[in-house]
Coordinates of N, CA, C and O and ligand atoms in Angstrom, one line a residue:
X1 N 0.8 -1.2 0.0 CA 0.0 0.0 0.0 C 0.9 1.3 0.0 O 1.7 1.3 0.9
X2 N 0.8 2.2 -0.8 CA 1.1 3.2 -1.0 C 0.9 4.0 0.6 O -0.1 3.7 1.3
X3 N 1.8 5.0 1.0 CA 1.5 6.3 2.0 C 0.4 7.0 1.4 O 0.2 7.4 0.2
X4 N -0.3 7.2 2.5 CA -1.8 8.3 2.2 C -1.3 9.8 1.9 O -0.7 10.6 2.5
X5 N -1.9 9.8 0.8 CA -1.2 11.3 0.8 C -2.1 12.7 1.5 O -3.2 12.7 2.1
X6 N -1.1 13.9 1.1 CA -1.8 15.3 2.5 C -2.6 15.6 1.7 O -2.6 15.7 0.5
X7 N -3.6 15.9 2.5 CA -5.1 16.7 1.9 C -4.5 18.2 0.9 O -5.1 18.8 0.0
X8 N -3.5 18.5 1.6 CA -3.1 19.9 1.6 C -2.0 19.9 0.8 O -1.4 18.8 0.7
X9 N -1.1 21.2 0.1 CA 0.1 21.0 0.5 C 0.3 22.3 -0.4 O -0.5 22.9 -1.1
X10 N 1.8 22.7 0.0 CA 2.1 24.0 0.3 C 3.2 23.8 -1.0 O 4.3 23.4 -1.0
X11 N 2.2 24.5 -2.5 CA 3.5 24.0 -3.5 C 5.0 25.2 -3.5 O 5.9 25.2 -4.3
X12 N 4.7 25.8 -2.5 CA 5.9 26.6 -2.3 C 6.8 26.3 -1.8 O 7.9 26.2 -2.3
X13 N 6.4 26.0 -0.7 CA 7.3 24.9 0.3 C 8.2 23.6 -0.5 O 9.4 23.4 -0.4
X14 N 7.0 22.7 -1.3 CA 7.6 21.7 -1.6 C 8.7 22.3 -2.4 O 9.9 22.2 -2.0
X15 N 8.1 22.9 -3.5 CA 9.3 23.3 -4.1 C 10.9 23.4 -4.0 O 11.7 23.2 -4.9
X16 N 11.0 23.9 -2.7 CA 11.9 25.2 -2.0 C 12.7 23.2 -1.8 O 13.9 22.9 -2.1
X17 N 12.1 22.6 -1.4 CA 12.8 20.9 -0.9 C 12.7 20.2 -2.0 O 13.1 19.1 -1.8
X18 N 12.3 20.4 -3.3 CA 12.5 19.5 -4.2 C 12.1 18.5 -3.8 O 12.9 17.5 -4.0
X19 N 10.9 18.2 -3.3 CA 9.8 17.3 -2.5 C 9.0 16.6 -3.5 O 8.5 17.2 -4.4
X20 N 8.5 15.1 -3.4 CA 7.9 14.6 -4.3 C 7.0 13.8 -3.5 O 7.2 13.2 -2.4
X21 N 5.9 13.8 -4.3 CA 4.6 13.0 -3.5 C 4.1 12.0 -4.8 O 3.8 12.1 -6.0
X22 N 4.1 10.8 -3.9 CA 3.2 9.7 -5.0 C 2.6 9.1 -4.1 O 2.9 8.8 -2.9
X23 N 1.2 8.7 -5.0 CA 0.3 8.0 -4.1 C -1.4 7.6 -5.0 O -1.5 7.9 -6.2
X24 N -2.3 7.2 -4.4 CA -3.6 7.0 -4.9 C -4.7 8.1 -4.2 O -4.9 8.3 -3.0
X25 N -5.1 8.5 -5.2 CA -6.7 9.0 -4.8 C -7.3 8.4 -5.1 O -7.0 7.6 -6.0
X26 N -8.9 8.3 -4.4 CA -10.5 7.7 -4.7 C -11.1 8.7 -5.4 O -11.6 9.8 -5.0
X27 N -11.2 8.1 -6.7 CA -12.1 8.8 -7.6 C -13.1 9.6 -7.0 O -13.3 10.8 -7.3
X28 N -13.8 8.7 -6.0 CA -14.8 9.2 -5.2 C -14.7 9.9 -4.4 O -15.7 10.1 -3.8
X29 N -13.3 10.6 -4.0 CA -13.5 11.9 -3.4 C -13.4 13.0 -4.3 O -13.9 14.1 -3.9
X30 N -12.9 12.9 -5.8 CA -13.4 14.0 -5.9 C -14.9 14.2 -7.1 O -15.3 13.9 -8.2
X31 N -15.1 14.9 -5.9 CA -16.9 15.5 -6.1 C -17.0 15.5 -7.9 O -17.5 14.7 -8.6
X32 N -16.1 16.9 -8.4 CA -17.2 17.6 -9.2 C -16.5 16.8 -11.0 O -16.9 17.1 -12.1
X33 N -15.2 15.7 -10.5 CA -15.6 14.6 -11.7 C -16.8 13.4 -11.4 O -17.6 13.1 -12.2
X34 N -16.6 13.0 -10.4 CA -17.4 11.6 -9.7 C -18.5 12.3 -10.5 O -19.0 11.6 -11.4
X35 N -19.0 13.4 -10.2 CA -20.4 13.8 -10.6 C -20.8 13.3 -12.0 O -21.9 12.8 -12.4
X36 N -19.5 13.5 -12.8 CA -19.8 13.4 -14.7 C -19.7 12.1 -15.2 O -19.7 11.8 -16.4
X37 N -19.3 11.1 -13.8 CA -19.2 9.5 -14.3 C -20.1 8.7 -14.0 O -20.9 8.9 -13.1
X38 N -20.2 7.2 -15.0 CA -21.1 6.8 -14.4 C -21.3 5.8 -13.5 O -22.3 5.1 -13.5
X39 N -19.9 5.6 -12.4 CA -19.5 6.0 -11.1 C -18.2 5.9 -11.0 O -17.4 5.8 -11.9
X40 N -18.1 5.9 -9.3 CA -17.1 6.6 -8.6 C -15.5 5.4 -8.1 O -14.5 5.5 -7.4
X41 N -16.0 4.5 -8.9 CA -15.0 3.3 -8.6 C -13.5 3.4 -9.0 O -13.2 4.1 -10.1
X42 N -12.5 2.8 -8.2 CA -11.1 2.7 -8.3 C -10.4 4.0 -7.7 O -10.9 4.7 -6.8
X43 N -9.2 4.2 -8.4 CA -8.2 5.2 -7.9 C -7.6 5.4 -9.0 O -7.5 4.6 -9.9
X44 N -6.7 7.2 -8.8 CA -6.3 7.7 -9.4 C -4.9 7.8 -9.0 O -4.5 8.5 -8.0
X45 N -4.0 7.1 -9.7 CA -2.5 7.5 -9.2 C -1.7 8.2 -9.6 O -1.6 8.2 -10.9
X46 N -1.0 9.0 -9.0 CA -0.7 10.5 -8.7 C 1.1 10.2 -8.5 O 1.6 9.6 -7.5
X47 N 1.9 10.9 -9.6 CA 3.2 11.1 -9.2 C 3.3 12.8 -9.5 O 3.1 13.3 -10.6
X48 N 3.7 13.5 -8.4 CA 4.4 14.6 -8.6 C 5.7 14.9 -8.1 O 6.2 14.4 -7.1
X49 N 6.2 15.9 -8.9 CA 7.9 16.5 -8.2 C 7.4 17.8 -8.5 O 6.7 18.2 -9.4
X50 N 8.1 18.5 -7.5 CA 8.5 20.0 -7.3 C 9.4 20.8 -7.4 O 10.5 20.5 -6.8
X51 N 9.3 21.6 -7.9 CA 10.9 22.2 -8.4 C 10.7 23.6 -8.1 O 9.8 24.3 -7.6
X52 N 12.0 23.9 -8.8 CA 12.3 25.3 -9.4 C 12.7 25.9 -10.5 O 13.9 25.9 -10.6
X53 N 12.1 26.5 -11.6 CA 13.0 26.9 -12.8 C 13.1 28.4 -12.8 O 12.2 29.0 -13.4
X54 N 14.0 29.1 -12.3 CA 14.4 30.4 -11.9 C 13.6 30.3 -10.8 O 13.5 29.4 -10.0
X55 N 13.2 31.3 -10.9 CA 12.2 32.0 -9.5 C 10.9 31.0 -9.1 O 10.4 30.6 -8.0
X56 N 10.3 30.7 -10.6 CA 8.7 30.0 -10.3 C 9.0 28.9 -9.8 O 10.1 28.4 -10.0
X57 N 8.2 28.3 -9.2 CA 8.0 27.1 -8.2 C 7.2 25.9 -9.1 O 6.0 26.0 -9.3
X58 N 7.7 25.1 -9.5 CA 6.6 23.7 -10.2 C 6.2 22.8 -9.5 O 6.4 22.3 -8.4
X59 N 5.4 22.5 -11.0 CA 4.8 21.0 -10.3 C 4.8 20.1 -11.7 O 4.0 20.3 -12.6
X60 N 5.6 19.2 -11.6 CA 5.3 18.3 -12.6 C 5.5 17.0 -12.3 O 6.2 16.5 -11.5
X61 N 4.5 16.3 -13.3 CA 4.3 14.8 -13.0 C 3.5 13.9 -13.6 O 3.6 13.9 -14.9
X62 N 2.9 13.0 -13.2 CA 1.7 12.5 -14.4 C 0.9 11.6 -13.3 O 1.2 10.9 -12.4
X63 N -0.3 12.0 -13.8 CA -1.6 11.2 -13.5 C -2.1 9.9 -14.4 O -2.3 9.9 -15.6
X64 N -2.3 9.1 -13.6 CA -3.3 8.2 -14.5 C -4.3 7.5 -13.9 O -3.9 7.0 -12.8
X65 N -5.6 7.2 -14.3 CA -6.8 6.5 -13.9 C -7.5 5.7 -15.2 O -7.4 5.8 -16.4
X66 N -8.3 4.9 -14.6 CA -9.6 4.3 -15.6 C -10.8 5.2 -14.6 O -11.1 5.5 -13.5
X67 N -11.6 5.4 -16.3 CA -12.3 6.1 -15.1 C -14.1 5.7 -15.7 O -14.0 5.3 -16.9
X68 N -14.9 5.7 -15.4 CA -16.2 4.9 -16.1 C -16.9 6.4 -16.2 O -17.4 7.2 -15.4
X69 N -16.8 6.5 -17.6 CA -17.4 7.8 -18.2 C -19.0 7.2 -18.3 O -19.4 6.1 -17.9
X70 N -19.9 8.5 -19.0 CA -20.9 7.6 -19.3 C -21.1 8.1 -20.4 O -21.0 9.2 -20.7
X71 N -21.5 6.7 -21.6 CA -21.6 6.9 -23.0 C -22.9 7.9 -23.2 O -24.0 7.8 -22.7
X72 N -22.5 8.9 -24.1 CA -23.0 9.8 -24.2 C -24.5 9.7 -25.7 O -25.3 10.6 -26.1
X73 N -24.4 8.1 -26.0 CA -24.8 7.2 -26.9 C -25.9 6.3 -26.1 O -27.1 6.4 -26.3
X74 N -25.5 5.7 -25.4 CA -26.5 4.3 -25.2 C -26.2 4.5 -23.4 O -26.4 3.7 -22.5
X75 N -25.8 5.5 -23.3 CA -25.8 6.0 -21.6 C -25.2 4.7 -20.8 O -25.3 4.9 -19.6
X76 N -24.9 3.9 -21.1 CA -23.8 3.2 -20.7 C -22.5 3.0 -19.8 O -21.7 3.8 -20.4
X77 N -21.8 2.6 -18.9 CA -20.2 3.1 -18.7 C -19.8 2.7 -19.6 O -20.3 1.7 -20.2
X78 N -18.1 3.7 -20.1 CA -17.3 3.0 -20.8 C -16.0 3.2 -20.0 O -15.9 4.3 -19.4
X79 N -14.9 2.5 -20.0 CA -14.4 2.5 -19.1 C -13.2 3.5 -20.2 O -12.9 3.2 -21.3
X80 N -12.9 4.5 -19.5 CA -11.8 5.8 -20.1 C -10.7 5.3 -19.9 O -10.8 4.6 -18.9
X81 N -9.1 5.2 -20.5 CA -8.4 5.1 -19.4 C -7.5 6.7 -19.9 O -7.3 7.0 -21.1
X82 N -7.1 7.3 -18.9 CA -6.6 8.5 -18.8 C -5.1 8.4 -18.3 O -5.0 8.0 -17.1
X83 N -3.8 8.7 -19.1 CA -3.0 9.1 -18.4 C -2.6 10.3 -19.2 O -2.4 10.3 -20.4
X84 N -2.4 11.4 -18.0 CA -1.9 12.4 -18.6 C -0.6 13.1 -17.9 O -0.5 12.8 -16.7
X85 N 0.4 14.2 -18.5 CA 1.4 14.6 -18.0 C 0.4 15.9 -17.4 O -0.7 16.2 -17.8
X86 N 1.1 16.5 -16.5 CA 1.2 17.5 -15.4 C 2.7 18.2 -15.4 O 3.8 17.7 -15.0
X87 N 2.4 19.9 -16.3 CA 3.5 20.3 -16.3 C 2.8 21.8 -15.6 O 2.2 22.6 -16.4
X88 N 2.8 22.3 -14.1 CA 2.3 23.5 -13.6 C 3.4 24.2 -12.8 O 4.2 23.7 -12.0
X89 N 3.3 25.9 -13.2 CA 3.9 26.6 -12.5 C 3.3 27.4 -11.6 O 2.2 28.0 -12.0
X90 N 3.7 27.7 -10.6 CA 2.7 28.4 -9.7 C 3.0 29.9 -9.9 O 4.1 30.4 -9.8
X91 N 1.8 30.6 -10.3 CA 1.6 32.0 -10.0 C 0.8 32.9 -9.4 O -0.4 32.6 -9.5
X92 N 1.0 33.9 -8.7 CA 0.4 34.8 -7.9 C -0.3 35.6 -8.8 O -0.9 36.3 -8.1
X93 N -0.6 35.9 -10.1 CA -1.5 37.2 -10.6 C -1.3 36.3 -12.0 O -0.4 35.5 -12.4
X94 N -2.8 36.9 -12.6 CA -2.9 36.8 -14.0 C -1.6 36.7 -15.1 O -1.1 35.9 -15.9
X95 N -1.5 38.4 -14.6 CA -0.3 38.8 -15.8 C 1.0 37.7 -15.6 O 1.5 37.3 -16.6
X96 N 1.4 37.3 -14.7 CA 2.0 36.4 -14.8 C 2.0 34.8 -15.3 O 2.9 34.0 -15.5
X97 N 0.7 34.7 -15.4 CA 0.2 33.2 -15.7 C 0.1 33.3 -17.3 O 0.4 32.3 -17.9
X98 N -0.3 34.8 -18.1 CA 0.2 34.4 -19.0 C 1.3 34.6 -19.8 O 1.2 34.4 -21.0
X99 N 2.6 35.2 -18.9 CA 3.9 35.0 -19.7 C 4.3 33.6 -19.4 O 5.5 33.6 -19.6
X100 N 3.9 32.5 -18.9 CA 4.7 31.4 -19.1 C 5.2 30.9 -20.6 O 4.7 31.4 -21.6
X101 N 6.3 29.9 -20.5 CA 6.6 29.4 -21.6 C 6.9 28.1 -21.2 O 6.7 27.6 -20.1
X102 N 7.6 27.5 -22.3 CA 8.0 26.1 -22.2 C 6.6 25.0 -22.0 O 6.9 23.8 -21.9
X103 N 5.8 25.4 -22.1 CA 4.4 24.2 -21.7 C 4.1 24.5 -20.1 O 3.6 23.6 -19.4
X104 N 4.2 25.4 -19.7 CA 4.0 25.1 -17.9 C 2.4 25.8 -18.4 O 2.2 26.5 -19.3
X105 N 1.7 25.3 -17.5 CA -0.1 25.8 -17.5 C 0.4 26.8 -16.2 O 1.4 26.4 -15.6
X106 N 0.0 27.6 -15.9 CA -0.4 27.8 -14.5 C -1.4 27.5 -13.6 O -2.6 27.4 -13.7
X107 N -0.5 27.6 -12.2 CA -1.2 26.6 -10.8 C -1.5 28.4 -10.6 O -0.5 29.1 -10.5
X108 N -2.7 28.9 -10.5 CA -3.1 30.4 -9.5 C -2.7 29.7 -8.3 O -2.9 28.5 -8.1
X109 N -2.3 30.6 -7.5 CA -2.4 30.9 -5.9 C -2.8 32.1 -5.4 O -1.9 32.8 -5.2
X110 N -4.2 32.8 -5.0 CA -4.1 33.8 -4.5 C -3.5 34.2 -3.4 O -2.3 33.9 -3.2
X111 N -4.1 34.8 -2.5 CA -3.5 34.7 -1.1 C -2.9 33.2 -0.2 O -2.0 33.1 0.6
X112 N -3.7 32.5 -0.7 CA -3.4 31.3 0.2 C -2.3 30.6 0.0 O -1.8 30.6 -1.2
X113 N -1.7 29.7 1.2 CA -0.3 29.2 0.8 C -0.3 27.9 0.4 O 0.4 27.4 -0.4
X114 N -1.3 27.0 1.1 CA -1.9 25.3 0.5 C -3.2 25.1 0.3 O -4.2 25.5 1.0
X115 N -2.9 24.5 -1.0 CA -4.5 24.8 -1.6 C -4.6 22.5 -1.6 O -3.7 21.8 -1.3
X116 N -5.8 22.1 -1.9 CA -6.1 21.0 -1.9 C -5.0 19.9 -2.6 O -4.7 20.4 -3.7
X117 N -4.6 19.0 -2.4 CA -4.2 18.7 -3.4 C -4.8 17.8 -4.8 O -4.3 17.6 -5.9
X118 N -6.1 17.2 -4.1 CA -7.3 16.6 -5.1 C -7.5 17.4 -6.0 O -7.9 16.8 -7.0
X119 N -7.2 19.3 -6.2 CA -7.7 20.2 -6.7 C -7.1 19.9 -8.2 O -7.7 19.7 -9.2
X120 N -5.3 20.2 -7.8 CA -4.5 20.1 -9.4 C -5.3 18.4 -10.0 O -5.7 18.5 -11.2
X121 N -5.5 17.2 -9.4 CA -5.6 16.0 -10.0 C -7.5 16.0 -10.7 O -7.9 15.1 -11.5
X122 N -8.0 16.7 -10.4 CA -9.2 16.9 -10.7 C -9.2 17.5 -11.8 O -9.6 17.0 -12.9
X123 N -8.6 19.0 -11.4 CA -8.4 19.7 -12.8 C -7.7 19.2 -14.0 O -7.9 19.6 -15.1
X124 N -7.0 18.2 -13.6 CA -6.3 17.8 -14.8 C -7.1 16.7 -15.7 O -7.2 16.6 -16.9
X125 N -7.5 15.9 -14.5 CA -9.1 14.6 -15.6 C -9.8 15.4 -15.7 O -9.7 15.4 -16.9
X126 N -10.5 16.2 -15.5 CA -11.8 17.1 -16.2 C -11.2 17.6 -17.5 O -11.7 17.5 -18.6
X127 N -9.9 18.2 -17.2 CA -9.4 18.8 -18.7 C -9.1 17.5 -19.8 O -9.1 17.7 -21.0
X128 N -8.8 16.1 -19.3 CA -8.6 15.3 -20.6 C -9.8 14.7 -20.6 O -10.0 13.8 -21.5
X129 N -10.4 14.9 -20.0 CA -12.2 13.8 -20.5 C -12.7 14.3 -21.6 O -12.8 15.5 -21.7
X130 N -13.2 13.3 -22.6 CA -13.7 13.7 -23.3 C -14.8 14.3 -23.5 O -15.8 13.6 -23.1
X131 N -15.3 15.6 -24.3 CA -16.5 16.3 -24.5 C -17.5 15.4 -24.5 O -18.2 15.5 -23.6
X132 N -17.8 14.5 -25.3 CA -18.9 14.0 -25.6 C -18.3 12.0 -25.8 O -18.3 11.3 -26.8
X133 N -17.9 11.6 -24.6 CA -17.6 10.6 -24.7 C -18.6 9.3 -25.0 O -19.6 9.2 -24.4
X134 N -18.2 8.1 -26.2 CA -18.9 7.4 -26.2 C -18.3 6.1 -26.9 O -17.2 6.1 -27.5
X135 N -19.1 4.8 -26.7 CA -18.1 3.5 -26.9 C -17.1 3.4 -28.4 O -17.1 4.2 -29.3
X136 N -16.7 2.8 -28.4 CA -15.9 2.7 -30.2 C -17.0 1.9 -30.7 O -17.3 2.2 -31.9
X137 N -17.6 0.8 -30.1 CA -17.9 0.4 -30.9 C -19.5 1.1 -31.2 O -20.0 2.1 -30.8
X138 N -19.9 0.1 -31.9 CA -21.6 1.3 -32.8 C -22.6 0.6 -31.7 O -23.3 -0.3 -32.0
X139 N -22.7 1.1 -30.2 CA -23.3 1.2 -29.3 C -24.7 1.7 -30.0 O -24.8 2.1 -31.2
X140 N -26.0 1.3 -28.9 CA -27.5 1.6 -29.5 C -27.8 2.3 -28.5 O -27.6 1.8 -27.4
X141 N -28.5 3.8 -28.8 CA -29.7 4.3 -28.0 C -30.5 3.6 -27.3 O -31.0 2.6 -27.8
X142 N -30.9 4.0 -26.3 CA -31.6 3.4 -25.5 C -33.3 3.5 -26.2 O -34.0 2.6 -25.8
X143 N -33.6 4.3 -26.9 CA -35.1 4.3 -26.7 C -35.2 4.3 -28.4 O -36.2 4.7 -29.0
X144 N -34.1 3.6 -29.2 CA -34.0 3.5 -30.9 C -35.2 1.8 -30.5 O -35.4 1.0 -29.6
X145 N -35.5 2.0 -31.8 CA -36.5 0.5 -31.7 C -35.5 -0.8 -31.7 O -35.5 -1.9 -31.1
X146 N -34.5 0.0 -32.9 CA -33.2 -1.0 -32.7 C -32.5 -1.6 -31.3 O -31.7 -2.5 -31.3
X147 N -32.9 -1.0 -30.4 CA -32.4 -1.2 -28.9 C -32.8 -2.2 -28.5 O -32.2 -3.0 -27.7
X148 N -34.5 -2.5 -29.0 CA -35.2 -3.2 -28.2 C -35.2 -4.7 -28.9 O -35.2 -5.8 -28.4
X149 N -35.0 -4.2 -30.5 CA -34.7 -5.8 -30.5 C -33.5 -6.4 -30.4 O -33.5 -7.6 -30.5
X150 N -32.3 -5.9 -30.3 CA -31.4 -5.9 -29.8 C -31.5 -6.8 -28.5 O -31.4 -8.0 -28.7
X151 N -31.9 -6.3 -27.2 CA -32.7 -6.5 -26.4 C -32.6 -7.9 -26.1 O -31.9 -8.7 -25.5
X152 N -34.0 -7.9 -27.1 CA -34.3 -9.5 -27.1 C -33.6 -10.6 -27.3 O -33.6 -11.6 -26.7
X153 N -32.9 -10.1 -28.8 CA -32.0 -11.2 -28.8 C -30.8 -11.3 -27.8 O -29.9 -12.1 -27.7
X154 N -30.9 -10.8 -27.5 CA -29.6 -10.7 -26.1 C -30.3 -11.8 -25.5 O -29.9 -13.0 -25.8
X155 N -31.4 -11.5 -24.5 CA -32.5 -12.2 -23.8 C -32.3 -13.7 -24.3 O -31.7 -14.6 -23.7
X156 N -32.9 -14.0 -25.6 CA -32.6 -15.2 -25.9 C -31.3 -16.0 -25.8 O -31.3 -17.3 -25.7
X157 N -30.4 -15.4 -25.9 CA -28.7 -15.5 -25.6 C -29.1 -16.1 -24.2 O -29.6 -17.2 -23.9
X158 N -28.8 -15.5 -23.8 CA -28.9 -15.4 -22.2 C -30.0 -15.3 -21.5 O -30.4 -14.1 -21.3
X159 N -30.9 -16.2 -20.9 CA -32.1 -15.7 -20.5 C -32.1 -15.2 -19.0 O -32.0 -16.1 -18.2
X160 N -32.1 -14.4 -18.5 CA -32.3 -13.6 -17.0 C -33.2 -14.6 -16.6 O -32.8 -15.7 -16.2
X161 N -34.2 -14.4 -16.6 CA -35.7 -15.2 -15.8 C -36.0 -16.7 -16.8 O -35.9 -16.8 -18.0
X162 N -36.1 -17.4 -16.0 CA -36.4 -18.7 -16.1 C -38.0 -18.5 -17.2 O -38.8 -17.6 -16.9
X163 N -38.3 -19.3 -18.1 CA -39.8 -19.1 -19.1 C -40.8 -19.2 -17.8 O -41.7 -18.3 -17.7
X164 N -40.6 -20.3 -16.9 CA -41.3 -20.7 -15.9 C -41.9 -19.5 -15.0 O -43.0 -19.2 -14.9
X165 N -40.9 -18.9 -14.3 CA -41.0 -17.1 -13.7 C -41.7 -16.1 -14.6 O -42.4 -15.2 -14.2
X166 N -41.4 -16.5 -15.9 CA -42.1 -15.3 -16.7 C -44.1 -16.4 -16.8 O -45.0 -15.8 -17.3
X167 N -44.1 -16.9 -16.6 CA -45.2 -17.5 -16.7 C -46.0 -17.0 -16.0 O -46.9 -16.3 -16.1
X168 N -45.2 -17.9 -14.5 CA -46.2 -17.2 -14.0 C -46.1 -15.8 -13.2 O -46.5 -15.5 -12.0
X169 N -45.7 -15.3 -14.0 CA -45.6 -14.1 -13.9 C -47.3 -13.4 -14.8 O -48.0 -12.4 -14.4
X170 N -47.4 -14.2 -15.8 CA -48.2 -13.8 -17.0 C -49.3 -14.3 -16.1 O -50.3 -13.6 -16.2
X171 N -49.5 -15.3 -15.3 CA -50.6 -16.0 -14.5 C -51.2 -15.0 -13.3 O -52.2 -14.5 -12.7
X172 N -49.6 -15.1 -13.3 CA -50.5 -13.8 -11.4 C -51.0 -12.1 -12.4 O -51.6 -11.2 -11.7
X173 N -50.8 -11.8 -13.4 CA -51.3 -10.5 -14.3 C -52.1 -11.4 -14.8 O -51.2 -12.2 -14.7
X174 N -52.9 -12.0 -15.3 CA -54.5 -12.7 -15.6 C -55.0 -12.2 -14.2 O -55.5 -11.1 -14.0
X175 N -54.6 -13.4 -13.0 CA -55.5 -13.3 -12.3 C -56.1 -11.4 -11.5 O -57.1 -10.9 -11.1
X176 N -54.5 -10.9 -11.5 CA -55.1 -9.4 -11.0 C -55.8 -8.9 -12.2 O -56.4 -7.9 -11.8
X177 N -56.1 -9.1 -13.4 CA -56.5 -8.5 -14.5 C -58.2 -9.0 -14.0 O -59.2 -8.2 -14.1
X178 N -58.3 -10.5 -13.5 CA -59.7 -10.7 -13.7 C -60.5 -10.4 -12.1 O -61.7 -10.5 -11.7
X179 N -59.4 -10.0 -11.5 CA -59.9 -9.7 -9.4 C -60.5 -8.3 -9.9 O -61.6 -8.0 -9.5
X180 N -59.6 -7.1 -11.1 CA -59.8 -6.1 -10.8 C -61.1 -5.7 -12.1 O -61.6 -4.6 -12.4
X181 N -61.4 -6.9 -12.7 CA -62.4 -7.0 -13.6 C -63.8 -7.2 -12.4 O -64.8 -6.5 -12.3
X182 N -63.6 -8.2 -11.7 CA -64.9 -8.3 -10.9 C -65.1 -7.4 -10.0 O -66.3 -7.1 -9.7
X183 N -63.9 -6.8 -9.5 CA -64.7 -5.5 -8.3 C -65.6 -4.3 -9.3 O -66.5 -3.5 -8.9
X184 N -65.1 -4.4 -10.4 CA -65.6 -3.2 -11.0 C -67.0 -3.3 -11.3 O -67.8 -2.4 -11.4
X185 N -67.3 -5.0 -11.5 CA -68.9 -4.7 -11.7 C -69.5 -4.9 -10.4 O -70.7 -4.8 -10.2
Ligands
LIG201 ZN1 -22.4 3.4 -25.7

């Protein structure tokens, strides 16, 4: 098992130590992707290092997860897998965030000195998920008629319910069909 990593952390500080953190997040803590999947299962593992390139303070590293998007086609999970690099420099004001070069994004800091650290790994999967994610293969609508027979032949493949269960299933809807036939007259 990996060390748990700090809720927190102070990319100034790290920096200044050339400090590196690796470890797993639960998808499921963070909120505002968990929300856009269609769920919250596994972990997200997390390498960063901290530096310095002149003055600015970094953060680089790489992220990777699978993550169960939901097909935006037949509303389905499909399972994503995401690894992406993390190249962030930390800045105090705008104007500074946008003279970077070399590929660094910037990390804002306003006043505060540790900001979450779920925050940069979140931002980073929301920025590579796809817009409008959906399976490779030619997945079916849910409410296409094609769906439904689809459906069935599945059904026949594989039957869920025994003929027997669906029977009398069909027997106990007779008999409420003819209980709620006689109270009526
Ligand atoms: Zn699909």
């Amino acid at each position: 098992m990996l060390a748990k990593m700090p809720e927190f952390i102070d990319p100034i500080l790290l920096a200044d130590r050339n400090a590196s953190i690796e470890g797993e997040l639960p998808v499921s803590s963070l909120d505002r992707l968990a929300a856009m999947l269609s769920n919250d299962d596994g972990n997200v593992a997390v390498k960063l290092f901290f530096g310095k390139v002149g003055k600015l303070a970094t953060v680089e590293g790489h992220i990777s997860a699978i993550l169960a998007v939901k097909c935006q086609r037949c509303l389905e999970a499909v399972e994503w897998p995401i690894s992406s690099d993390i190249k962030l420099a930390v800045v105090h004001s705008l104007a500074l965030a946008n003279k970077l070069s070399d590929g660094y994004e910037p990390l804002y800091l306003a006043d505060e000195e540790k900001i979450p650290l779920k925050n940069i790994v979140e931002d980073e999967l929301l920025l590579s998920l796809p817009d409008i994610p959906k399976h490779q293969h030619d997945c079916i609508a849910p409410n296409s008629p094609k769906n439904m027979s689809a459906r069935s032949h599945k059904a026949g493949e594989a039957p869920m319910e025994s003929p027997f269960s669906i029977l009398a299933e069909l027997q106990n809807q007779k008999k409420l069909e003819t209980k709620n036939g006689s109270t009526k007259k």
